[in-house]
XYZ file of C-alpha atoms in Angstrom:
441
model
C 4.508 -32.498 52.407
C 6.609 -30.504 54.896
C 5.389 -31.278 58.421
C 4.042 -28.727 60.914
C 3.587 -25.942 58.375
C 0.449 -24.223 57.148
C -0.315 -24.542 53.455
C 1.006 -21.026 52.781
C 4.227 -21.684 54.681
C 4.670 -25.039 52.937
C 4.229 -23.542 49.479
C 6.581 -20.652 50.245
C 9.245 -23.066 51.472
C 8.873 -25.294 48.422
C 8.903 -22.258 46.117
C 12.193 -21.002 47.570
C 13.775 -24.420 47.362
C 12.684 -25.542 43.908
C 11.213 -22.747 41.712
C 13.517 -20.359 39.815
C 11.193 -17.524 38.780
C 11.357 -15.743 35.407
C 12.351 -12.064 35.404
C 12.438 -11.945 39.207
C 14.921 -11.129 41.956
C 16.380 -14.406 43.216
C 17.717 -12.741 46.385
C 14.301 -11.212 47.133
C 12.607 -14.567 46.595
C 15.073 -16.321 48.911
C 14.620 -13.667 51.586
C 10.831 -13.265 51.449
C 9.490 -16.148 49.393
C 7.091 -15.596 46.481
C 5.478 -12.153 46.333
C 2.003 -13.663 45.950
C 0.687 -17.161 45.359
C -2.272 -16.708 43.037
C -5.073 -19.227 43.520
C -7.938 -17.965 41.353
C -8.844 -15.486 38.637
C -12.245 -14.099 37.667
C -12.865 -11.221 35.304
C -10.340 -8.448 35.995
C -9.539 -9.869 39.453
C -6.961 -12.266 40.884
C -7.233 -13.832 44.344
C -4.213 -15.135 46.217
C -4.032 -18.202 48.420
C -4.844 -16.159 51.540
C -8.078 -14.864 49.969
C -6.823 -11.371 49.103
C -8.544 -10.059 45.962
C -6.628 -7.807 43.573
C -7.371 -5.905 40.358
C -5.096 -7.384 37.711
C -3.950 -4.045 36.333
C -1.390 -5.753 34.069
C -3.621 -8.451 32.515
C -0.973 -10.623 34.221
C 1.674 -10.041 31.529
C -0.157 -7.750 29.081
C -1.990 -10.830 27.787
C -5.230 -11.867 29.567
C -7.286 -9.770 27.159
C -10.666 -11.436 27.726
C -10.197 -11.659 31.501
C -9.769 -14.592 33.863
C -11.974 -17.611 34.426
C -13.739 -17.847 31.062
C -15.446 -21.244 31.113
C -15.916 -21.249 27.326
C -12.192 -21.647 26.867
C -12.015 -24.455 29.420
C -14.803 -26.268 27.584
C -13.083 -25.846 24.213
C -9.804 -27.091 25.667
C -11.483 -30.167 27.173
C -13.327 -30.961 23.945
C -10.191 -30.665 21.827
C -7.983 -32.558 24.301
C -10.506 -35.373 24.437
C -10.462 -35.615 20.638
C -6.837 -34.658 19.846
C -4.656 -32.669 22.241
C -1.536 -32.650 20.092
C 0.036 -33.995 16.985
C 3.343 -33.048 15.420
C 3.080 -30.736 12.425
C 6.538 -31.707 11.200
C 6.777 -33.488 7.812
C 3.623 -31.674 6.619
C 1.279 -33.316 9.160
C -1.540 -30.974 10.130
C -4.734 -30.625 12.157
C -7.990 -28.743 11.674
C -7.641 -26.191 14.521
C -4.225 -25.055 13.236
C -5.546 -24.763 9.675
C -8.684 -22.863 10.773
C -6.670 -20.512 13.000
C -4.165 -19.750 10.239
C -7.055 -18.883 7.916
C -8.730 -16.695 10.565
C -5.516 -14.818 11.270
C -5.057 -14.182 7.552
C -8.569 -12.722 7.493
C -7.946 -10.204 10.298
C -4.251 -9.316 9.941
C -3.049 -6.052 8.369
C -2.094 -5.878 4.706
C -1.413 -9.115 2.857
C -0.086 -11.115 5.810
C -1.661 -14.403 4.797
C 0.754 -17.178 5.831
C 1.399 -18.254 9.434
C 4.216 -20.114 11.193
C 3.135 -21.153 14.712
C 5.304 -20.986 17.838
C 4.738 -21.352 21.572
C 5.193 -17.697 22.545
C 6.604 -14.261 21.848
C 10.320 -14.934 22.219
C 10.056 -17.875 19.817
C 8.047 -15.721 17.418
C 10.637 -12.956 17.288
C 13.499 -15.463 17.021
C 11.639 -17.072 14.123
C 11.093 -13.726 12.378
C 14.787 -12.875 12.650
C 15.866 -16.303 11.450
C 13.359 -16.433 8.585
C 14.229 -12.922 7.390
C 17.864 -13.944 7.084
C 16.832 -17.194 5.394
C 14.771 -15.178 2.910
C 17.824 -13.200 1.826
C 19.843 -16.398 1.448
C 17.142 -17.726 -0.870
C 17.205 -14.439 -2.782
C 20.963 -14.742 -3.359
C 21.914 -11.870 -1.016
C 23.755 -13.655 1.832
C 25.331 -10.432 3.122
C 21.928 -9.177 4.286
C 22.184 -10.462 7.848
C 22.107 -7.383 10.100
C 19.025 -6.638 12.235
C 18.211 -3.107 13.391
C 15.918 -2.421 16.345
C 14.945 0.595 18.461
C 16.296 1.872 21.759
C 14.105 0.814 24.719
C 12.636 -2.024 22.660
C 11.884 -5.460 24.119
C 11.589 -8.540 21.924
C 12.002 -11.470 24.325
C 14.673 -13.601 25.957
C 15.559 -16.275 23.395
C 19.027 -15.670 21.985
C 18.055 -13.752 18.866
C 15.189 -11.950 20.613
C 17.515 -10.919 23.456
C 20.054 -9.598 20.978
C 17.352 -7.560 19.209
C 16.172 -6.052 22.501
C 17.180 -2.408 22.884
C 17.179 -2.553 26.697
C 20.879 -3.126 27.394
C 20.536 -4.912 30.787
C 18.830 -7.824 29.019
C 21.757 -8.131 26.600
C 24.268 -7.842 29.428
C 22.707 -10.914 31.085
C 24.904 -13.095 28.855
C 28.579 -12.542 28.080
C 28.190 -13.604 24.441
C 25.243 -11.921 22.686
C 24.609 -12.673 19.034
C 26.438 -10.537 16.434
C 24.921 -8.327 13.729
C 22.352 -6.514 15.863
C 22.194 -2.705 15.861
C 20.085 -0.115 17.715
C 18.783 3.321 16.785
C 16.906 6.131 18.500
C 13.405 4.787 19.017
C 11.626 7.983 17.968
C 13.703 9.073 14.938
C 13.116 7.671 11.469
C 16.154 9.640 10.281
C 18.289 7.761 12.824
C 17.227 4.555 11.088
C 18.196 5.985 7.703
C 21.581 7.086 9.060
C 22.307 3.626 10.484
C 21.351 1.948 7.199
C 23.662 4.292 5.287
C 26.456 3.740 7.806
C 26.258 -0.065 7.687
C 25.357 -0.341 3.996
C 21.827 -1.236 2.850
C 23.113 -4.402 1.192
C 24.035 -5.759 4.662
C 20.666 -5.122 6.387
C 18.139 -7.962 6.558
C 15.366 -6.377 8.611
C 14.173 -3.676 10.956
C 12.138 -4.940 13.940
C 9.828 -2.740 15.980
C 6.971 -2.805 18.477
C 4.025 -0.562 17.479
C 4.016 0.588 21.120
C 6.986 -0.297 23.307
C 5.710 -2.263 26.295
C 8.454 -3.347 28.690
C 10.402 -0.245 27.661
C 7.787 1.928 29.401
C 4.722 2.211 27.103
C 6.464 4.486 24.622
C 4.209 5.720 21.811
C 5.948 6.753 18.591
C 5.408 10.164 16.930
C 2.435 10.359 14.560
C 4.202 9.787 11.225
C 7.109 7.676 12.502
C 5.956 4.316 11.157
C 4.932 5.653 7.751
C 8.419 7.163 7.438
C 10.005 3.885 8.591
C 7.933 1.887 6.101
C 9.065 4.216 3.291
C 12.718 3.920 4.343
C 12.519 0.124 4.459
C 10.948 0.108 0.992
C 13.561 2.509 -0.351
C 16.441 0.283 0.758
C 14.715 -3.072 0.215
C 14.759 -3.945 3.919
C 12.155 -6.165 5.552
C 9.964 -4.572 8.231
C 9.061 -6.806 11.183
C 6.238 -5.704 13.503
C 6.450 -7.214 16.988
C 2.746 -7.290 17.919
C 3.266 -9.732 20.798
C 1.838 -7.236 23.314
C -0.122 -4.942 21.013
C -2.093 -7.549 19.069
C -5.725 -8.609 19.519
C -7.210 -5.348 20.739
C -4.741 -4.178 23.365
C -4.268 -0.714 21.807
C -7.890 -0.067 20.846
C -7.436 -1.513 17.369
C -7.096 -5.170 16.449
C -3.362 -4.722 15.828
C -1.105 -1.869 16.857
C 0.065 -1.123 13.325
C -3.568 -0.435 12.334
C -3.225 2.919 14.130
C -0.562 3.981 11.662
C -2.062 2.482 8.485
C 1.157 0.564 7.909
C 1.472 -3.092 6.954
C 4.735 -4.880 7.799
C 6.355 -7.648 5.769
C 6.441 -9.897 8.831
C 4.281 -9.745 11.977
C 4.931 -11.551 15.257
C 2.117 -12.348 17.686
C 1.515 -14.263 20.933
C 0.009 -13.284 24.339
C -3.484 -11.992 23.430
C -4.058 -14.632 20.740
C -5.155 -17.014 23.532
C -5.447 -14.472 26.382
C -2.927 -16.645 28.220
C -5.193 -19.686 28.405
C -2.645 -21.699 26.407
C 0.902 -21.135 25.203
C 0.769 -19.997 21.581
C 2.473 -17.529 19.289
C 3.273 -17.162 15.643
C 4.755 -15.236 12.754
C 2.824 -14.014 9.715
C 4.412 -13.387 6.335
C 3.340 -11.235 3.415
C 2.259 -12.865 0.184
C 5.547 -11.818 -1.466
C 7.669 -13.511 1.205
C 5.500 -16.599 1.281
C 5.709 -16.880 -2.509
C 9.487 -16.556 -2.342
C 9.617 -19.425 0.149
C 7.386 -21.493 -2.147
C 9.404 -20.722 -5.276
C 12.940 -20.830 -3.910
C 12.966 -23.315 -1.024
C 14.430 -26.736 -1.697
C 14.187 -29.693 0.642
C 13.109 -29.358 4.269
C 12.503 -26.021 6.030
C 14.912 -26.640 8.917
C 13.080 -24.588 11.500
C 10.259 -25.728 13.790
C 9.163 -26.195 17.376
C 7.633 -29.287 18.925
C 4.416 -27.404 19.636
C 4.125 -25.464 16.357
C 0.436 -25.757 15.427
C -0.585 -27.302 18.781
C -4.186 -28.456 18.248
C -5.544 -27.625 21.704
C -3.836 -24.216 21.826
C -5.139 -23.339 18.353
C -8.686 -24.312 19.383
C -8.437 -21.997 22.368
C -7.135 -19.177 20.149
C -10.080 -19.547 17.766
C -12.575 -19.310 20.629
C -10.644 -16.418 22.189
C -10.779 -14.419 18.939
C -14.484 -15.248 18.638
C -15.083 -13.796 22.118
C -13.061 -10.654 21.311
C -15.217 -10.100 18.229
C -18.551 -11.123 19.792
C -18.140 -8.914 22.860
C -16.716 -5.943 20.905
C -13.626 -5.918 23.097
C -11.528 -3.955 20.608
C -14.097 -1.156 20.770
C -14.199 -1.438 24.574
C -10.426 -1.202 24.690
C -10.590 2.038 22.723
C -13.361 3.493 24.898
C -11.817 2.437 28.200
C -8.422 3.543 26.905
C -9.825 7.061 26.666
C -11.046 6.761 30.264
C -7.614 5.486 31.306
C -5.860 8.466 29.717
C -8.330 10.887 31.357
C -7.643 9.223 34.700
C -3.880 9.442 34.260
C -4.156 13.129 33.300
C -6.255 13.745 36.426
C -3.547 12.110 38.544
C -0.875 14.149 36.775
C -2.615 17.412 37.702
C -3.047 16.324 41.325
C 0.332 14.780 42.137
C 3.638 16.606 41.847
C 5.730 13.440 41.349
C 3.985 12.555 38.091
C 5.682 13.718 34.924
C 4.536 12.548 31.506
C 1.488 10.286 31.193
C 0.498 8.368 28.054
C -1.904 5.698 26.904
C -2.990 3.998 23.707
C -5.977 1.763 24.232
C -5.419 -0.200 27.423
C -1.670 0.369 27.612
C -0.716 3.175 29.989
C 2.493 4.682 31.339
C 3.192 7.125 34.182
C 6.585 8.839 34.445
C 7.745 9.438 38.035
C 9.766 12.619 38.641
C 11.148 14.634 41.519
C 10.302 17.864 39.691
C 7.569 18.214 37.041
C 9.291 21.132 35.336
C 12.860 19.843 35.101
C 11.877 16.149 34.980
C 14.621 15.446 37.551
C 14.478 11.780 38.547
C 14.504 10.058 41.925
C 17.559 8.003 42.868
C 16.894 5.198 43.435
C 13.715 5.028 41.308
C 10.475 5.501 43.221
C 8.201 3.336 41.071
C 8.924 0.041 42.929
C 7.658 1.669 46.151
C 4.519 2.805 44.340
C 3.957 -0.730 43.024
C 4.209 -2.144 46.564
C 1.810 0.452 47.943
C -0.695 -0.202 45.149
C -0.533 -3.941 45.894
C -1.423 -3.248 49.536
C -4.504 -1.437 48.271
C -5.575 -4.170 45.857
C -4.023 -3.239 42.492
C -1.313 -5.056 40.547
C 0.793 -2.804 38.303
C 4.436 -2.864 37.197
C 7.552 -0.704 37.535
C 9.983 -0.064 34.678
C 13.373 1.168 35.866
C 15.615 0.709 32.797
C 17.118 4.232 32.507
C 13.780 5.616 33.694
C 11.250 5.560 36.522
C 7.889 4.534 35.096
C 4.709 2.771 36.147
C 2.961 0.743 33.452
C -0.506 -0.785 33.413
C -2.655 -2.776 30.978
C -5.916 -4.101 32.454
C -8.048 -6.731 30.676
C -10.058 -5.528 27.691
C -13.306 -6.414 29.491
C -12.813 -3.673 32.105
C -15.848 -1.462 32.795
C -15.897 2.260 33.567
C -16.605 1.768 37.273
C -13.704 -0.686 37.500
C -11.436 1.786 35.716
C -12.493 4.476 38.181
C -11.661 2.130 41.065
C -8.219 1.536 39.594
C -7.598 5.288 39.284
C -8.824 5.813 42.871
C -6.309 3.241 44.144
C -3.529 4.957 42.194
C -4.629 8.308 43.657
C -4.416 6.904 47.192
C -1.073 5.289 46.402
C 0.485 8.539 45.169
C -0.929 10.442 48.178
C 0.697 8.004 50.628
C 4.082 7.948 48.898
C 4.202 11.733 48.479
C 3.508 12.135 52.194
C 6.353 9.720 52.986
C 8.946 11.450 50.799
C 7.931 14.918 52.026
């Protein structure tokens, strides 16, 4: 305890001294302390330690799909922790929640994705997919298939392989020694993928990794036939297709998985975030029957890949209950319906405010391009979106700015959001744009 300080002052001082925040400005934290200290969550709302109530317009990090404060999940966690919180799943040990969750995921996943490897989150999932795809080709006697292709503006996490697969260059520049054998193509052109494969040689390509909708890259929605063309190209050249559904899974886009929109089934699918709605740390990778059978037939000895918390019993119990709630409350359908309301709201804002360029949404993932001129799409320098985020926060709405070679606001409220709550969110954005436009004019 630091003497003679209020609780807020004490926590801010301790935060600055001891807590290095993920994906945050260290200098800003040291100057101002934490942006907010969140004390409570209920439904679509978060309340900070001072009592200020905010709409969580980002589902925290795209992931609190069923909303905050769901007592059912707390009860399931307590019950499972009382019985068995954790046991190692190394050396073929197992537990019922992990087995039941793997079976449930096989039931609801696209295509013939029927085998699951569990992780603790999205970065681990994408690292695992990359590593296992290369391992697959070793087992198949094609060791030269080691290259990974991803899309421009893609984001796949911050573990070493996931960072190297990320198409947003600032993330790769964070380290002075990124992993080799990663390549990037235009995120909207299937022919660019074909050209890169031909350039590098199909016999050297292990996999193509893609998000169904790019999240951290600015909520970028691919052209209508893009993924069908990509699937055909991967099949033509014998390349594995990895779908990164870390953000888009479990109803976020208005379908259970993002790839369902495009009627495409990948060979490998990564998930995390919405599988537990953030109530526990859990992720995983799903493999097609063909890949799983290859592992069964060709593997010898120990599979030398695993995480301490792979198949964590308590986390898997929470995931099972979370999926049950998504199904019971028809949250995928609500995501689709409220996604339509979100897009209508964004289009209304676009017509009203001259600094809004393109707007897009798929389910409850939305993006707003900020421009100086709607016709020419001339950008602000520096980007204006961080100012809009700050103004929205003052008015009770948490959203996010994306400034990697763009100026974009992104939002993804919980799947439980109601129409009146969506209208309130749009009203706050309307007020926010009005204030900022008055300032810049």
